Coordinates of N, CA and C in Angstrom, one line a residue:
M1330 N 52.8 142.1 126.8 CA 54.2 141.2 126.7 C 55.2 140.6 126.0
Q1331 N 55.4 139.2 126.6 CA 56.5 139.7 126.5 C 57.8 139.6 125.2
V1332 N 59.0 139.3 125.5 CA 59.6 139.1 125.0 C 60.1 138.2 123.6
E1333 N 60.4 137.3 124.4 CA 59.9 135.9 123.7 C 58.4 135.6 122.5
E1334 N 57.7 136.3 122.9 CA 56.1 136.1 122.9 C 56.2 136.6 121.4
I1335 N 56.7 138.0 121.3 CA 57.6 139.0 120.2 C 58.3 137.8 119.2
K1336 N 59.5 137.6 119.2 CA 60.2 136.3 118.8 C 59.4 135.3 117.9
E1337 N 59.0 135.0 119.3 CA 58.6 133.4 118.2 C 57.6 133.7 117.4
K1338 N 56.7 134.9 117.5 CA 55.6 135.3 116.4 C 56.5 136.0 115.1
I1339 N 57.1 137.1 114.9 CA 57.7 137.4 113.9 C 58.8 136.5 113.7
T1340 N 59.6 136.0 114.0 CA 60.9 135.2 113.0 C 60.3 134.5 112.2
P1341 N 59.4 134.3 111.1 CA 58.8 133.6 110.5 C 59.2 134.7 109.4
A1342 N 58.7 136.3 109.5 CA 58.5 137.7 108.7 C 59.8 138.4 108.3
L1343 N 59.7 138.3 109.6 CA 62.1 138.5 110.0 C 63.0 137.9 108.7
I1344 N 62.1 136.5 108.5 CA 63.0 135.7 107.6 C 62.6 136.0 106.3
K1345 N 61.4 135.6 106.4 CA 60.3 136.2 104.4 C 61.0 137.8 104.3
H1346 N 61.4 138.4 104.9 CA 62.0 139.9 104.8 C 63.2 140.6 104.5
K1347 N 64.3 139.1 104.9 CA 65.3 138.5 105.0 C 66.0 140.0 105.0
I1348 N 65.8 140.0 106.9 CA 65.9 140.4 108.2 C 67.7 140.0 108.8
S1349 N 68.6 140.2 108.4 CA 69.9 139.5 108.6 C 69.5 140.1 110.3
R1350 N 69.9 141.2 111.7 CA 69.7 140.6 112.4 C 68.0 142.0 112.6
A1351 N 67.8 141.8 113.8 CA 66.4 142.4 114.5 C 66.6 142.7 116.0
G1352 N 66.4 143.4 116.9 CA 66.3 143.3 118.8 C 65.7 143.9 118.9
V1353 N 65.1 143.4 120.3 CA 63.8 144.6 120.9 C 64.7 145.5 121.5
F1354 N 64.2 146.9 122.1 CA 64.5 147.8 122.5 C 63.8 148.2 123.1
G1355 N 63.4 149.6 124.4 CA 63.4 150.3 125.0 C 62.0 150.4 126.1
S1356 N 61.0 149.6 125.9 CA 60.0 149.7 127.2 C 60.3 148.4 127.4
M1357 N 60.0 148.0 126.2 CA 59.9 146.1 126.4 C 61.3 145.7 126.9
A1358 N 62.1 146.2 126.1 CA 63.4 145.5 126.3 C 64.1 145.1 128.3
T1359 N 63.6 146.7 128.5 CA 63.8 147.1 129.4 C 62.5 146.6 131.2
G1360 N 61.9 146.0 131.0 CA 60.7 145.4 131.5 C 59.1 146.8 132.2
L1361 N 60.0 147.8 131.0 CA 58.8 148.6 131.7 C 57.5 148.7 130.9
A1362 N 57.6 147.9 129.8 CA 56.6 148.4 129.4 C 55.5 147.9 130.2
D1363 N 54.3 148.8 129.1 CA 52.2 148.6 129.7 C 51.5 147.8 128.6
S1364 N 50.4 147.8 129.1 CA 49.4 147.6 127.5 C 49.6 148.3 127.2
E1365 N 50.0 149.8 126.4 CA 49.8 151.0 125.9 C 50.8 150.9 124.7
S1366 N 52.3 149.9 125.1 CA 53.1 150.3 124.9 C 53.0 150.0 123.5
D1367 N 54.1 151.3 122.7 CA 54.3 150.4 121.1 C 55.6 148.9 121.2
I1368 N 55.6 148.9 120.6 CA 58.1 148.1 120.4 C 58.1 148.6 119.5
D1369 N 59.4 149.0 120.0 CA 60.1 149.4 119.1 C 61.8 147.7 118.6
L1370 N 61.8 148.1 117.7 CA 62.2 146.6 117.0 C 63.4 147.6 116.5
L1371 N 65.0 147.5 116.2 CA 65.9 147.4 115.6 C 65.5 145.9 114.4
V1372 N 66.0 147.2 112.9 CA 66.4 145.4 111.9 C 67.8 145.8 111.2
E1373 N 68.4 145.3 110.8 CA 68.5 145.7 109.3 C 69.1 144.5 107.9
F1374 N 68.3 145.3 107.2 CA 68.6 144.3 105.9 C 69.9 143.3 105.1
S1375 N 69.3 142.7 104.6 CA 70.0 142.0 104.4 C 70.8 142.4 102.8
E1376 N 68.9 142.8 102.1 CA 69.3 144.5 101.2 C 68.4 145.5 101.4
K1377 N 69.3 146.0 100.3 CA 68.3 147.4 100.8 C 67.2 147.0 99.4
I1378 N 66.2 147.9 100.7 CA 65.0 147.7 100.6 C 63.9 149.4 99.8
S1379 N 62.9 149.6 99.7 CA 62.3 150.7 99.7 C 61.9 150.9 100.8
L1380 N 61.3 152.7 100.7 CA 60.4 153.2 101.5 C 59.2 152.7 101.9
L1381 N 59.0 152.0 100.9 CA 57.7 152.1 100.4 C 57.6 150.5 101.3
E1382 N 58.8 149.7 100.9 CA 58.2 147.6 101.1 C 59.2 148.2 103.2
F1383 N 59.3 148.5 103.9 CA 60.1 148.8 104.7 C 58.9 149.8 105.8
V1384 N 57.7 149.8 104.9 CA 56.5 150.1 105.8 C 55.3 149.3 105.8
R1385 N 55.3 148.7 105.0 CA 54.6 147.7 104.6 C 55.3 146.1 105.5
I1386 N 56.8 146.5 105.4 CA 57.0 145.2 106.3 C 56.6 145.8 108.2
K1387 N 57.0 147.0 108.5 CA 56.1 148.2 109.4 C 54.5 147.4 109.9
F1388 N 54.1 147.4 108.8 CA 52.6 147.4 108.7 C 51.9 146.4 109.3
E1389 N 53.0 144.9 108.5 CA 52.6 143.2 109.0 C 53.0 143.2 110.1
L1390 N 54.7 143.5 110.7 CA 54.4 143.5 112.1 C 53.5 144.0 113.0
E1391 N 52.8 144.8 112.1 CA 51.7 145.5 113.7 C 51.1 144.4 113.7
E1392 N 50.3 143.8 112.4 CA 50.0 142.4 112.2 C 49.9 142.0 113.6
I1393 N 50.5 142.0 112.8 CA 51.3 140.0 113.6 C 51.4 140.2 115.0
L1394 N 51.5 141.2 115.7 CA 51.2 141.4 116.8 C 50.1 142.0 118.1
G1395 N 49.7 142.0 116.7 CA 48.5 143.8 117.6 C 48.8 144.9 118.5
K1396 N 50.0 145.3 118.5 CA 50.5 146.6 118.7 C 51.3 147.4 117.4
Q1397 N 51.6 148.3 117.7 CA 52.4 149.3 117.0 C 54.1 149.0 117.2
V1398 N 54.4 148.8 116.6 CA 55.7 148.3 116.3 C 56.6 149.9 115.5
D1399 N 57.3 150.6 116.0 CA 58.5 151.7 115.8 C 59.2 150.8 115.4
L1400 N 59.5 151.3 114.0 CA 60.7 149.6 112.8 C 61.8 150.8 113.2
V1401 N 62.6 150.4 113.7 CA 64.7 151.5 113.6 C 65.7 150.3 112.3
E1402 N 65.7 151.1 111.4 CA 67.0 150.0 111.4 C 68.3 150.9 111.8
Y1403 N 69.7 149.6 112.2 CA 70.7 150.0 112.8 C 71.2 151.0 112.9
Q1404 N 71.8 151.5 111.2 CA 72.3 152.7 110.5 C 71.8 154.0 111.0
A1405 N 70.0 153.5 111.6 CA 69.4 155.3 111.3 C 69.4 155.3 112.6
I1406 N 69.8 154.9 114.1 CA 70.3 154.9 115.4 C 71.5 156.7 115.1
K1407 N 70.3 157.6 116.3 CA 71.3 158.5 116.1 C 72.2 158.5 116.7
P1408 N 73.9 159.1 116.9 CA 74.9 159.0 117.1 C 75.7 159.6 119.1
R1409 N 73.6 159.8 119.5 CA 73.7 160.4 121.2 C 73.3 159.1 121.5
L1410 N 72.5 158.3 120.4 CA 71.4 157.6 121.2 C 72.7 156.2 121.3
L1411 N 72.8 155.4 120.4 CA 73.5 154.7 120.2 C 73.4 153.6 121.4
P1412 N 75.1 153.9 121.7 CA 75.0 153.4 123.5 C 73.7 153.0 123.9
R1413 N 73.1 153.9 123.6 CA 71.4 152.9 125.0 C 71.4 152.5 124.6
I1414 N 70.6 152.6 123.0 CA 70.2 151.6 122.4 C 71.1 150.0 122.8
L1415 N 71.9 150.4 122.1 CA 72.9 148.8 121.4 C 72.2 149.1 123.0
S1416 N 72.7 149.6 124.4 CA 72.8 148.9 125.7 C 71.4 147.6 126.2
E1417 N 70.4 148.0 125.7 CA 69.5 148.0 126.0 C 68.8 146.8 125.3
E1418 N 69.6 146.3 123.8 CA 68.8 145.1 123.2 C 68.8 143.8 122.8
I1419 N 68.0 143.4 123.5 CA 67.0 142.3 123.4 C 67.5 141.1 122.0
R1420 N 68.8 141.4 121.6 CA 68.5 139.9 120.4 C 67.8 139.1 120.2
I1421 N 66.9 139.4 119.1 CA 65.8 138.2 119.2 C 66.0 137.7 117.5
H1422 N 67.1 138.1 117.0 CA 67.3 137.6 115.3 C 68.8 137.5 114.3
E1423 N 69.4 136.6 115.0 CA 70.3 136.9 113.7 C 70.8 135.4 112.4
S1424 N 70.9 136.6 111.6 CA 70.9 134.9 110.6 C 72.1 135.2 110.6
E1425 N 72.4 132.9 110.5 CA 73.4 132.5 109.7 C 74.5 133.9 109.3
E1426 N 74.4 134.0 108.3 CA 75.3 135.0 107.6 C 76.0 135.8 108.1
N1427 N 75.5 136.9 108.8 CA 75.6 137.6 109.6 C 75.7 137.5 111.2
S1428 N 76.0 136.6 111.2 CA 76.2 136.8 113.2 C 78.3 136.6 113.1
I1429 N 79.0 136.1 112.1 CA 80.3 137.0 112.5 C 80.6 138.6 112.5
H1430 N 79.7 139.0 112.2 CA 79.8 140.3 112.4 C 78.9 141.5 113.3
N1431 N 79.4 142.1 114.2 CA 78.5 142.6 115.1 C 78.6 144.3 114.6
F1432 N 77.5 144.5 114.8 CA 77.5 146.5 115.1 C 78.6 147.1 116.2

């Protein structure tokens, strides 16, 4: 699965769940993914959500994509991993309200 296909499939769900920005990182972003690879997805929510809602969104994205999804919030990235992850990231969604500030 290519990043553009991921974007096309999940954009409606990202909008529905008020995700202000999202990006793919890891093997899907670097071109090293194989048929067994999961999808590493960075997200930022425009509103605070519960852990239960976070898990529901993760499962919904997995159902849409037919693959395991590793859902990570931008602010939850460990500082030592931040430079590598952000350098790999391919942004697939950004709401207009969020486009004026970057991480």
